[in-house]
Short mmCIF file of C-alpha atoms in Angstrom, two decimals:
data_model
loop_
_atom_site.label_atom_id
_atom_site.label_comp_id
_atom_site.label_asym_id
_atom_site.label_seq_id
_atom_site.Cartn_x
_atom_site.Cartn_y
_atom_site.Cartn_z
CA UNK A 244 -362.07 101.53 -65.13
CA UNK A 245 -364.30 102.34 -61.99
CA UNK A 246 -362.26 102.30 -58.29
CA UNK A 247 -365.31 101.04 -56.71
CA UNK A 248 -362.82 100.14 -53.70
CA UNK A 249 -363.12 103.20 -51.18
CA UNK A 250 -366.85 103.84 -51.48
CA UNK A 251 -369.04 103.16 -48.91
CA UNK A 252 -372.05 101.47 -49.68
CA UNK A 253 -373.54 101.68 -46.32
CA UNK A 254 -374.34 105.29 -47.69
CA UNK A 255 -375.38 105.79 -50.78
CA UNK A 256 -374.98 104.25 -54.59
CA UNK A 257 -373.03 105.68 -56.85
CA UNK A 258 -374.10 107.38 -60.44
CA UNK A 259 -371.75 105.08 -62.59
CA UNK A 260 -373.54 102.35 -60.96
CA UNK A 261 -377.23 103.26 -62.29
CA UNK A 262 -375.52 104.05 -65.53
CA UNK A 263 -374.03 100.57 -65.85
CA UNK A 264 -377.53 99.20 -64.47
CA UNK A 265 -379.03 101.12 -67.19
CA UNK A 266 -376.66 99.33 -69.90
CA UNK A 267 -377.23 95.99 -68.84
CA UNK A 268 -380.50 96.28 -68.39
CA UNK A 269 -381.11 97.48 -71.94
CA UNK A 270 -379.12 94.31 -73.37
CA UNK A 271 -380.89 92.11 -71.20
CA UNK A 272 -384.35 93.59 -72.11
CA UNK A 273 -383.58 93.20 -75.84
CA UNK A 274 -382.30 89.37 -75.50
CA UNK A 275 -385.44 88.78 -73.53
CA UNK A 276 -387.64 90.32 -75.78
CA UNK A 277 -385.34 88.26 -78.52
CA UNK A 278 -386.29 85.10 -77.03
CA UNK A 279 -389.80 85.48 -76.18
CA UNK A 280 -390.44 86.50 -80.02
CA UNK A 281 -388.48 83.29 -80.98
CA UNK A 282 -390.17 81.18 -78.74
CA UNK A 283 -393.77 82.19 -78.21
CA UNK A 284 -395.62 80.68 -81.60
CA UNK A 285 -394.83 77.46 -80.45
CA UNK A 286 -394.47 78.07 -76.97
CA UNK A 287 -397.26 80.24 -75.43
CA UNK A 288 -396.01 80.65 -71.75
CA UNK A 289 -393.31 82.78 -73.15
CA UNK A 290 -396.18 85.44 -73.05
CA UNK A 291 -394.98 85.70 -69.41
CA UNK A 292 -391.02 85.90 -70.30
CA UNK A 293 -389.98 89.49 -70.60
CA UNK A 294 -392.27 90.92 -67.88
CA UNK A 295 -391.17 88.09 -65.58
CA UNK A 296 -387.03 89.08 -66.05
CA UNK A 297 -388.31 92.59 -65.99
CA UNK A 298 -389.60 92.13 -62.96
CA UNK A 299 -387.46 90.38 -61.13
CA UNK A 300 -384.49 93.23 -62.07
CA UNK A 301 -386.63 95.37 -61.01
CA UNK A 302 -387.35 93.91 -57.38
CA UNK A 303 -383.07 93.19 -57.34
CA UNK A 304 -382.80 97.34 -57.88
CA UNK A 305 -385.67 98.08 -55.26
CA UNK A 306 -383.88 95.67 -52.97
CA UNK A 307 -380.44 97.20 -52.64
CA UNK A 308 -382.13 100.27 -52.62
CA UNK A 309 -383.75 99.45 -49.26
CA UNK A 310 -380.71 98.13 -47.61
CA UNK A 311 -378.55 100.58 -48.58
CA UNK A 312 -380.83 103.75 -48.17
CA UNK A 313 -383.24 102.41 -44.90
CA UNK A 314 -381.32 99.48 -43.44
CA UNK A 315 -377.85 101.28 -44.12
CA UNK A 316 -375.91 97.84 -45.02
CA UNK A 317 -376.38 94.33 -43.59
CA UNK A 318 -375.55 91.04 -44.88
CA UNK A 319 -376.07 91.62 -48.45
CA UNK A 320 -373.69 93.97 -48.06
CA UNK A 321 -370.88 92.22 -46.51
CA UNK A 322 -371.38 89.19 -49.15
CA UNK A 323 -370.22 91.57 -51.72
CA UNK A 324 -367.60 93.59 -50.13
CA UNK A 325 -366.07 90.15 -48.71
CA UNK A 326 -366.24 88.79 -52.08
CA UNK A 327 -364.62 92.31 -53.72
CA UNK A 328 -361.69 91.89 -51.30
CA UNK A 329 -361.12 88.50 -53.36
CA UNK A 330 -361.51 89.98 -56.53
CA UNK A 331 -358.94 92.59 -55.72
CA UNK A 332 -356.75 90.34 -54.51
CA UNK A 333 -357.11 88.08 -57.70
CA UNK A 334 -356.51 91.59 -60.22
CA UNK A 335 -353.54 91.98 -58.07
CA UNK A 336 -351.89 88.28 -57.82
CA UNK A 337 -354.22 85.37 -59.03
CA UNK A 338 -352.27 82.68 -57.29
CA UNK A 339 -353.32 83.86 -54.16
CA UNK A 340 -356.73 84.38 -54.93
CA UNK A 341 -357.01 80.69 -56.27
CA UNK A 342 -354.67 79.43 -52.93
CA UNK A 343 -357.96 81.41 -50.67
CA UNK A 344 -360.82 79.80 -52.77
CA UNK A 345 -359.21 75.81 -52.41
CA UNK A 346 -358.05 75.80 -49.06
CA UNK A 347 -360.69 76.48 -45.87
CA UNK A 348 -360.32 79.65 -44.31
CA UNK A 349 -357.60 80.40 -42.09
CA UNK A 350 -355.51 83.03 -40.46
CA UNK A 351 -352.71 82.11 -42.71
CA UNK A 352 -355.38 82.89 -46.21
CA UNK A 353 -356.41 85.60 -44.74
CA UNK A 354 -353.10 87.10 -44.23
CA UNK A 355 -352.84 87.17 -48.00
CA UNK A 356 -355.08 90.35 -47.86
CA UNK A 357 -354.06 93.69 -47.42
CA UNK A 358 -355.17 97.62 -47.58
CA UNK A 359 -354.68 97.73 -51.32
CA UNK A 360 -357.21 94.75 -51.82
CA UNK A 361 -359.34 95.69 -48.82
CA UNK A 362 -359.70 92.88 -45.96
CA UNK A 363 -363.07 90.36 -45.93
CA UNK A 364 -365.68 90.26 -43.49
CA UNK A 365 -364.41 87.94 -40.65
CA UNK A 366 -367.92 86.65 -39.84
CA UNK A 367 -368.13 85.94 -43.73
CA UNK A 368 -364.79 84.57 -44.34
CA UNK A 369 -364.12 82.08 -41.66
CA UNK A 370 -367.93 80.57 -41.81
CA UNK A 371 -367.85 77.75 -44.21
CA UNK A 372 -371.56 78.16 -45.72
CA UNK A 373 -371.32 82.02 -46.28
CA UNK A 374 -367.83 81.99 -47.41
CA UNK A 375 -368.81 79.31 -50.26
CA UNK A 376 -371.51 81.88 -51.25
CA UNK A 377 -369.18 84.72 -51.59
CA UNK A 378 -366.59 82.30 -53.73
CA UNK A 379 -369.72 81.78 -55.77
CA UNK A 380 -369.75 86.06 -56.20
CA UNK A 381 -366.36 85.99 -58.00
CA UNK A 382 -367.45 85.75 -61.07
CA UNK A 383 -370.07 87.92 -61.01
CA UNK A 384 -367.94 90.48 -59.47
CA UNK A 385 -365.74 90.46 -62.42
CA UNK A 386 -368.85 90.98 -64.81
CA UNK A 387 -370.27 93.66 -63.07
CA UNK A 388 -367.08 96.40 -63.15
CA UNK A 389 -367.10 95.09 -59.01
CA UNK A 390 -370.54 97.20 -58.29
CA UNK A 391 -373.18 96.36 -55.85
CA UNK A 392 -376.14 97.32 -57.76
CA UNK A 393 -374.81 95.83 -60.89
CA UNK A 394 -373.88 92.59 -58.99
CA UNK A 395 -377.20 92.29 -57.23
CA UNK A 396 -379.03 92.86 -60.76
CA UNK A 397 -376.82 90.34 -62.68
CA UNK A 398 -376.86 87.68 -59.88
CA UNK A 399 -380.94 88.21 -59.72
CA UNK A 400 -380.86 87.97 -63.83
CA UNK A 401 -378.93 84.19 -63.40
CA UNK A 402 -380.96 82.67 -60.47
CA UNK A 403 -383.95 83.84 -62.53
CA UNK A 404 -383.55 80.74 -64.87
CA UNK A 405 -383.95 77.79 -62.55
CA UNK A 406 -387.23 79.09 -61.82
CA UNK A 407 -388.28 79.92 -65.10
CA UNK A 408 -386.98 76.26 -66.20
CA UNK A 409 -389.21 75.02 -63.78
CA UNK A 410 -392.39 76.76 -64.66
CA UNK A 411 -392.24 75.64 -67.58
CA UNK A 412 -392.07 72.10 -66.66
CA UNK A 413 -395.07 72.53 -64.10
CA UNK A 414 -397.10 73.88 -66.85
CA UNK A 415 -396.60 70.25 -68.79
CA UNK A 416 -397.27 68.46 -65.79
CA UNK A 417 -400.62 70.89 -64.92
CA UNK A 418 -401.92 72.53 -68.82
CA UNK A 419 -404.89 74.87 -67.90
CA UNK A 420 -403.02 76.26 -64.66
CA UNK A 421 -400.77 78.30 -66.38
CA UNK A 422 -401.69 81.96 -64.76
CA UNK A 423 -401.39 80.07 -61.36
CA UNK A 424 -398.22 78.61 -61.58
CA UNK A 425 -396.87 81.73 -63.18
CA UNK A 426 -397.97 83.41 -60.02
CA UNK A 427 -396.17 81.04 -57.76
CA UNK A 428 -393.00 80.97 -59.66
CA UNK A 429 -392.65 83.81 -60.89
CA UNK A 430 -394.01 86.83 -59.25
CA UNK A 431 -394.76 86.19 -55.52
CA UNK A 432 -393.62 89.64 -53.89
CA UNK A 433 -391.90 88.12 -50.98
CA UNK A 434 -390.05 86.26 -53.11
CA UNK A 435 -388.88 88.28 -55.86
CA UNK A 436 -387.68 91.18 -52.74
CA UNK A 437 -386.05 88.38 -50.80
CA UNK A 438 -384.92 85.98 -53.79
CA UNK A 439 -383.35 89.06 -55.67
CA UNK A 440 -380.25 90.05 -53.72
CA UNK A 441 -376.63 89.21 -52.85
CA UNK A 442 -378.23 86.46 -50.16
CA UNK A 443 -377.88 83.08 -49.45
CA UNK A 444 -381.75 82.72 -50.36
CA UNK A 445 -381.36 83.78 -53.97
CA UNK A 446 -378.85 81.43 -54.48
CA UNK A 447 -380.95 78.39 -52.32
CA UNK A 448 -384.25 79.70 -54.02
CA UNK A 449 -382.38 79.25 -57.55
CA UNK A 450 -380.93 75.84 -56.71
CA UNK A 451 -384.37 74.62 -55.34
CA UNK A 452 -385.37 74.61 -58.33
CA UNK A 453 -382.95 73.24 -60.39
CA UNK A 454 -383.20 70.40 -57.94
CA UNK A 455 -386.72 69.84 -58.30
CA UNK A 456 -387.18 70.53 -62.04
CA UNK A 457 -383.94 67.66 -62.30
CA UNK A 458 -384.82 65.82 -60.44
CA UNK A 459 -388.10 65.31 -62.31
CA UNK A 460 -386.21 65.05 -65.78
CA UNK A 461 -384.22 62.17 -64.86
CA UNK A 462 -385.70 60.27 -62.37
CA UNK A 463 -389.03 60.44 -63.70
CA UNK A 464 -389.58 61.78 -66.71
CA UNK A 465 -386.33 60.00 -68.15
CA UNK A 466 -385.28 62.73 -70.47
CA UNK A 467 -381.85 63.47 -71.00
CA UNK A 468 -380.88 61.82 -68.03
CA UNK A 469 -377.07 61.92 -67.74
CA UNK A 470 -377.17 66.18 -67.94
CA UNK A 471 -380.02 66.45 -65.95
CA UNK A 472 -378.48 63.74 -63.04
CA UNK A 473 -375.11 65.99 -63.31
CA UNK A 474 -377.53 69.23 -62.54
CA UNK A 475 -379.91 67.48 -59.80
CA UNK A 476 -376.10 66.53 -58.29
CA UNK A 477 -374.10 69.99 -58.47
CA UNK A 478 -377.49 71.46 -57.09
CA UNK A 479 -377.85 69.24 -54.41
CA UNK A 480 -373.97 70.18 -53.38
CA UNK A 481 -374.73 74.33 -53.35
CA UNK A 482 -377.86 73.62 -51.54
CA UNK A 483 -375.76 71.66 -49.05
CA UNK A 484 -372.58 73.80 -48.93
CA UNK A 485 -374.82 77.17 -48.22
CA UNK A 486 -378.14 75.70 -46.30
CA UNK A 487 -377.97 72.18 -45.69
CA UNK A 488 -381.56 72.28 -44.00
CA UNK A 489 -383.16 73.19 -47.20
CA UNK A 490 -381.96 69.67 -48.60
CA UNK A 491 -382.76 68.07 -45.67
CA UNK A 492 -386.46 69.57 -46.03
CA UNK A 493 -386.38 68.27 -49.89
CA UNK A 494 -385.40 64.65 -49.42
CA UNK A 495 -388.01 63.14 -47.83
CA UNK A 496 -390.92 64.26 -50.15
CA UNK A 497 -388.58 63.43 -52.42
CA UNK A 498 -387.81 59.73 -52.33
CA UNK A 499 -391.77 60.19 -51.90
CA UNK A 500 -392.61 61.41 -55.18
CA UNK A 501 -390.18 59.10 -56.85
CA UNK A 502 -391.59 55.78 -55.25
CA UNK A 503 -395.21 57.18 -55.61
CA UNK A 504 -395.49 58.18 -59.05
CA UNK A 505 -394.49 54.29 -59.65
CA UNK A 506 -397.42 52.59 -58.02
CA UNK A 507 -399.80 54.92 -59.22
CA UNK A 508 -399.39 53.33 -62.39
CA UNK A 509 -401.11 50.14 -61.05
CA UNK A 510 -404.21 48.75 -61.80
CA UNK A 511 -405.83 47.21 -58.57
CA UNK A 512 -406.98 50.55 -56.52
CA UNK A 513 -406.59 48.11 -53.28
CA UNK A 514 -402.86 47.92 -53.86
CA UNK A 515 -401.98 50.87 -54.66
CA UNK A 516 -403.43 52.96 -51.60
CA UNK A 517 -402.23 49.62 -49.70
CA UNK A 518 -398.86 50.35 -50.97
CA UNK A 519 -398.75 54.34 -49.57
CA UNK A 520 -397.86 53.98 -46.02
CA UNK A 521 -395.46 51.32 -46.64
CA UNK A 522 -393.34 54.21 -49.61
CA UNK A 523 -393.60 56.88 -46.62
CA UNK A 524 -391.98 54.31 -44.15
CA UNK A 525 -389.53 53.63 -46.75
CA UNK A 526 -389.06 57.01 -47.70
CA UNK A 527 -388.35 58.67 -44.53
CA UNK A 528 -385.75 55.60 -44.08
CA UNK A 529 -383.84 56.30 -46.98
CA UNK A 530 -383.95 60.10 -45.90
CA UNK A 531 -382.54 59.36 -42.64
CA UNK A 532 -379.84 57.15 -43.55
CA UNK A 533 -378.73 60.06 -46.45
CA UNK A 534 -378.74 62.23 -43.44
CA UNK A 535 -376.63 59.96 -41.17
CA UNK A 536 -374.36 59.70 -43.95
CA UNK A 537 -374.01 63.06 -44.49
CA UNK A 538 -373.75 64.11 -40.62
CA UNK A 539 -370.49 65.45 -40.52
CA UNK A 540 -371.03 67.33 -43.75
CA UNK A 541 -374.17 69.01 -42.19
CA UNK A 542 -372.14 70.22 -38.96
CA UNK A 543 -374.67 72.26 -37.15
CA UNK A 544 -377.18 71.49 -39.01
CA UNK A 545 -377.45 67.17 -38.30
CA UNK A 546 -380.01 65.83 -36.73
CA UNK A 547 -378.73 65.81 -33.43
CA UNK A 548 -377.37 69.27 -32.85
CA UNK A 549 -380.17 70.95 -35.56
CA UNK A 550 -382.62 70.20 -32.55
CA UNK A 551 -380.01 71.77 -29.74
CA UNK A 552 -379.51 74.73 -31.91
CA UNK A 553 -383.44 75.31 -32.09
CA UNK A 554 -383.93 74.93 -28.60
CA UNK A 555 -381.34 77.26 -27.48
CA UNK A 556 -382.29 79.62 -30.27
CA UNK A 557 -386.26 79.50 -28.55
CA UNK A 558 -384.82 80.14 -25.23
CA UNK A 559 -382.73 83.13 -26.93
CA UNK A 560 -385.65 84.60 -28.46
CA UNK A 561 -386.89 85.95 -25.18
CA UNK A 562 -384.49 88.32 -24.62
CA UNK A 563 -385.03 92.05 -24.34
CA UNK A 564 -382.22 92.56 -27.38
CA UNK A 565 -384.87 91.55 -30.21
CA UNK A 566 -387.30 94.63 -29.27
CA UNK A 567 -390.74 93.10 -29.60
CA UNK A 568 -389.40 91.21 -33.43
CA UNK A 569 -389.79 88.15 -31.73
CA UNK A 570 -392.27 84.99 -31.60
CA UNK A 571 -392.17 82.95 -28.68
CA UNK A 572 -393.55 79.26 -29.64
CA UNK A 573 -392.36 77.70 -26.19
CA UNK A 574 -389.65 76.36 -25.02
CA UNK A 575 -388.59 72.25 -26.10
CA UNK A 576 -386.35 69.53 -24.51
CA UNK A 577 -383.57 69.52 -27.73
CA UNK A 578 -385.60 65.72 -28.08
CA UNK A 579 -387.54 64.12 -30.98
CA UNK A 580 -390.11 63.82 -28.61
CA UNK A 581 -389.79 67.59 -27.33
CA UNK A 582 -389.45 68.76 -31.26
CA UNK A 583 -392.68 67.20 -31.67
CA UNK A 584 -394.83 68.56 -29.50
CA UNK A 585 -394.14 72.14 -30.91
CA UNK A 586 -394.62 70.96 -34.43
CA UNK A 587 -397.68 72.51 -35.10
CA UNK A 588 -397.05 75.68 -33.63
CA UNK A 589 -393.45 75.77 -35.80
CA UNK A 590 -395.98 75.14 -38.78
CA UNK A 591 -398.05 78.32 -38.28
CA UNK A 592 -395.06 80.25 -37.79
CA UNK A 593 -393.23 79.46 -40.91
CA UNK A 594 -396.19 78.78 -43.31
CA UNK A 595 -398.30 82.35 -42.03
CA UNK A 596 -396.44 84.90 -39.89
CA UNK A 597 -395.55 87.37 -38.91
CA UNK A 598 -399.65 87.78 -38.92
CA UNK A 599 -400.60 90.98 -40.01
CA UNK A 600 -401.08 92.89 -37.10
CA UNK A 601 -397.54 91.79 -35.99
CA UNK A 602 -395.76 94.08 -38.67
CA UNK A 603 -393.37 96.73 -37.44
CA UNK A 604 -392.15 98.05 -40.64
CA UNK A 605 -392.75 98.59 -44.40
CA UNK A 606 -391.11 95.59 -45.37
CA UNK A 607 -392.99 93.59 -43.13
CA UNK A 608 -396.44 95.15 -43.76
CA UNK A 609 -396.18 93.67 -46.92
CA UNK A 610 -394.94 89.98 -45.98
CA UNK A 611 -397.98 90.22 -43.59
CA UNK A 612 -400.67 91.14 -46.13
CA UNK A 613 -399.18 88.19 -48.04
CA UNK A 614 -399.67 85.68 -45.04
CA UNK A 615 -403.25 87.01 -44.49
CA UNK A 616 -403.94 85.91 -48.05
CA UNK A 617 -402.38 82.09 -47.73
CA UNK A 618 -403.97 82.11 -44.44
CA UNK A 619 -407.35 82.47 -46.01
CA UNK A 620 -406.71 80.20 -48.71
CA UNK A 621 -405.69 77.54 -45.99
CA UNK A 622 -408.53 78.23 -44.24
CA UNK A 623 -411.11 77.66 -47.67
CA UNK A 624 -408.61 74.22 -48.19
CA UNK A 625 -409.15 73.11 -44.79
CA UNK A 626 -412.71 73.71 -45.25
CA UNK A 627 -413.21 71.60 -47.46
CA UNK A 628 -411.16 69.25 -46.55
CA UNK A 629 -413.39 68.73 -43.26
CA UNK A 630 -416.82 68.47 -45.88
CA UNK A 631 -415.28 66.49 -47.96
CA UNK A 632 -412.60 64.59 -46.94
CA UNK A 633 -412.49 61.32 -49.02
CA UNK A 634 -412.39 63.74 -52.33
CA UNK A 635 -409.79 66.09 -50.77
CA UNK A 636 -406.84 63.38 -49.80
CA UNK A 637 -408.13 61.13 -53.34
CA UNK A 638 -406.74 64.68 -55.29
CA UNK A 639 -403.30 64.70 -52.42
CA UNK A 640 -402.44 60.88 -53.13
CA UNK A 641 -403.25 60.82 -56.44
CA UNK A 642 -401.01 63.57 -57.19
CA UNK A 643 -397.36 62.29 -56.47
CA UNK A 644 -396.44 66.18 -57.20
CA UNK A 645 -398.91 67.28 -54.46
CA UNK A 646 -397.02 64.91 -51.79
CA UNK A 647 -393.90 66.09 -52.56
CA UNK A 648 -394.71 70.03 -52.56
CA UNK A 649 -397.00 69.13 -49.15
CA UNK A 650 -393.91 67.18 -47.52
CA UNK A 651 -391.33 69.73 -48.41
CA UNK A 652 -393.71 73.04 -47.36
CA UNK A 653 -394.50 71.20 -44.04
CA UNK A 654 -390.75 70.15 -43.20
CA UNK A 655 -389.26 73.30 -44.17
CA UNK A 656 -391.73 75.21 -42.53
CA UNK A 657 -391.43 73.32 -38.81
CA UNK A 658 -387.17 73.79 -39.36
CA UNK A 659 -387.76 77.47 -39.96
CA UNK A 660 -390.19 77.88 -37.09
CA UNK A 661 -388.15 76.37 -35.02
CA UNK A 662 -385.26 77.58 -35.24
CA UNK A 663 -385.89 80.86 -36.48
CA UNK A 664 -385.78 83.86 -33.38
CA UNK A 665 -387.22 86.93 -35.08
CA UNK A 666 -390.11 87.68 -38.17
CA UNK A 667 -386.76 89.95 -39.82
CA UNK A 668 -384.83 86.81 -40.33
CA UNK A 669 -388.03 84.79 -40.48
CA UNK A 670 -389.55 86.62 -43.54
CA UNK A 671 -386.15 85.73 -45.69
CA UNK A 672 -385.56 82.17 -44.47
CA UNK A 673 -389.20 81.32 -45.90
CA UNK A 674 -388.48 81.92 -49.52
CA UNK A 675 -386.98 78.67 -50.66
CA UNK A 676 -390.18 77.23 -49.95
CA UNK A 677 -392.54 80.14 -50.19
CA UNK A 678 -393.56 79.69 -53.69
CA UNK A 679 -394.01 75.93 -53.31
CA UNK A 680 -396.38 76.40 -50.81
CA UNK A 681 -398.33 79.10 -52.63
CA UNK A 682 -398.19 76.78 -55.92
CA UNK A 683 -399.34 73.70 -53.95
CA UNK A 684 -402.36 75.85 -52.63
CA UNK A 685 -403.60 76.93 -55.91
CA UNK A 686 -403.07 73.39 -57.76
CA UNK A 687 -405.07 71.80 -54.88
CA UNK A 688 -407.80 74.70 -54.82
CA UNK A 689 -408.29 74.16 -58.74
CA UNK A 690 -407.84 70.69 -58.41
CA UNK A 691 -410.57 70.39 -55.91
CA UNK A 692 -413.25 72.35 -57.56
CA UNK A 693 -412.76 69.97 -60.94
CA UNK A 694 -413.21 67.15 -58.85
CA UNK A 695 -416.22 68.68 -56.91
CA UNK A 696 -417.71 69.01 -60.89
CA UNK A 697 -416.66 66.19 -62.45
CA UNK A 698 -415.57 63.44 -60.17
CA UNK A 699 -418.76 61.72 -59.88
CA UNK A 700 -418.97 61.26 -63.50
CA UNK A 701 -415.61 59.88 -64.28
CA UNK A 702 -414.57 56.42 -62.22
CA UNK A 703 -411.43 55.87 -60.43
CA UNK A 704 -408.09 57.23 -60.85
CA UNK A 705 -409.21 57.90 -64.87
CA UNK A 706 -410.77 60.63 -63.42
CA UNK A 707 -408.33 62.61 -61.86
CA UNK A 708 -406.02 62.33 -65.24
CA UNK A 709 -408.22 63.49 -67.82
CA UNK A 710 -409.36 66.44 -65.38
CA UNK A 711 -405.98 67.44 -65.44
CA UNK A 712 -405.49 66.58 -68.80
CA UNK A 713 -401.74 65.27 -68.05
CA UNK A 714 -402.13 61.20 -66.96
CA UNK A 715 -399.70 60.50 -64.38
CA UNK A 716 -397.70 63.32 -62.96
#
């Protein structure tokens, strides 16, 4: 209906597009609305529904907006028009198009592309990870009349749902928080811009949370348990086929959480924080041998070459090229022992910069005044974790949740520091774990104060539960 195939979108988007936009958007709107009518008597959270999808569409339209009209193009923009080129090729002759999404790229797939069906991005098509997120676009492609705008908005509307499955679940595990985790899940700014286009991080952000919320269903909460197990397994395999670092980040805390949230069922207080060093050693065992299993799937990103990568990426980082976007955290021996030692300073890169006054653009302006906010709440939670310790790390370890979002923010945030050269890529790669770390700041700053009122009434563990009104988590 719409030859899409000789416009450029490094230039401008076209008026059928916003029309089509304007369609969808209008039938999504009305199902929404449909389902938060239907659902919000006996669920109240669906308050937040229709504003949250509106939203996030919204951010998705704002985004492509950006790149096309200040950044003229990029990556989101070669996702798409890689994955057009296999759409056309599919309209044209299907067999092909099913021969180039089975095999692995190669010179011989790629020959199967010509003028009529325009060529993919080489960079895109012969990289493993982005060319299994552009296989992923197909479909979408097909939905959307093969439009970048509509794409974006459609692929934004579908990734919406693991995160809105998992708020929901939070808000069972923590009743009373629900404005908080709504704000963490659902409308972080950095993470609706970043987490609402044709990029790798929607689709990571999405699975994240399928993972997690899963993970949770079957393993501990034992409901429905075969579905959920085939969910927490096909997300595990996207999060590994596009970023395997992110699932490296997510196991230990984990094998954590699962082992955890069984011995804080027992009685004898002695045994059970007895019991916490030896599920961490355990833990992080189990994580490493999964990774040693999976080495060759990981490719760059094992153990052994993830810390050569980041330490030629430092040294890289100092070049004139990068035009003052760059952080400089030292350079590293590509060592456990040399990884270590820049640890913290890989923390405080990926959990609160680019700092404020180290914003060059818009974009980043805004990235900045949200790290200058976290900062601040770190600063009040570190606070009072130096006055009162023994209260602060009874609400961490009696909160198997807690561990897990603590492990995962402070993993994913040394990988990203470390191997991350510039704040442009640095403000995108944070978003899988972005909202996690903003959720597990607000649980433990309204966790804390409830203790600080009510602890010294209630004894023990008991406590803790009937503060947060949902026994063991």
């Amino acid at each position: 209906m719409f030859e899409v195939e000789s416009l450029s979108y490094m230039k401008r988007i076209y008026p059928f597009e916003w029309v089509m936009v304007a369609i969808y958007f209008l039938l999504i709107l009305l199902y929404s609305f449909y389902r938060q009518v239907l659902n919000i008597k006996k669920f109240p959270e669906y308050r937040y529904y229709t504003r949250a999808v509106v939203v996030k569409i919204f951010s998705s339209v704002i985004f492509c907006c950006i790149y096309i009209y200040y950044y003229h193009g990029g990556d989101t923009v070669s996702y798409f028009e890689t994955a057009r080129s296999m759409v056309n090729l599919g309209m044209t002759n299907p067999g092909n198009l099913f021969h180039v999404v089975t095999h692995a790229p190669s010179p011989e797939s790629y020959s199967l592309f010509s003028g009529a069906t325009g060529y993919p991005w080489p960079y895109m098509y012969y990289d493993t990870q982005t060319f299994f997120v552009t296989k992923l676009l197909i479909p979408i492609l097909y939905i959307s009349f093969r439009s970048y705008l509509l794409s974006s908005v459609v692929l934004s509307w579908f990734s919406f749902f693991g995160a809105w499955k998992l708020f929901r679940l939070l808000i069972t595990i923590y009743p009373g928080m629900e404005k908080r985790i709504a704000f963490s899940m659902l409308f972080v700014p950095s993470v609706l811009f970043w987490g609402s286009g044709i990029l790798k991080d929607t689709i990571t952000l999405s699975a994240v949370c399928w993972f997690i919320y899963s993970f949770y269903r079957s393993a501990i909460g034992k409901k429905k348990r075969i579905a959920n197990t085939i969910i927490f397994i096909l997300s595990a395999y996207v999060l590994l086929s596009v970023k395997p670092y992110v699932l490296i980040a997510l196991l230990p805390g984990t094998f954590v959480w699962f082992f955890h949230a069984r011995i804080i069922n027992f009685r004898s207080k002695i045994f059970r924080y007895a019991s916490i060093p030896m599920i961490y050693v355990i833990s992080f065992l189990i994580g490493y041998i999964v990774l040693t299993i999976l080495g060759s799937s990981l490719g760059k990103f094992s153990v052994e070459k993830m810390l050569k990568t980041a330490s030629i990426t430092q040294h890289d980082l100092k070049q004139d090229y990068y035009q003052g976007s760059s952080f400089d955290i030292g350079d590293f021996d590509p060592t456990i022992s040399g990884v270590m030692s820049k640890v913290p300073a890989a923390m405080n890169v990926g959990l609160f910069r680019p700092f404020l006054w180290e914003a060059r653009n818009v974009v980043m302006i805004i990235s900045g005044l949200e790290n200058f906010v976290y900062l601040l709440f770190g600063l009040v939670l570190g606070w009072r974790m130096l006055t009162r310790t023994r209260k602060f790390f009874g609400t961490i370890f009696n909160q198997p949740l807690l561990l897990f979002l603590l492990s995962y923010s402070l993993i994913f945030s040394s990988l990203v520091g470390l191997s991350t050269s510039n704040f442009g890529a640095l403000v995108r790669f944070k978003i899988p774990f972005l909202s996690f770390f903003v959720l597990l700041l607000l649980i433990l700053d309204k966790l804390m104060k409830e203790r600080s009122t009510q602890l010294s009434s209630l004894p023990g563990i008991k406590a803790l539960d009937r503060i947060t009104g949902s026994g063991v988590v």
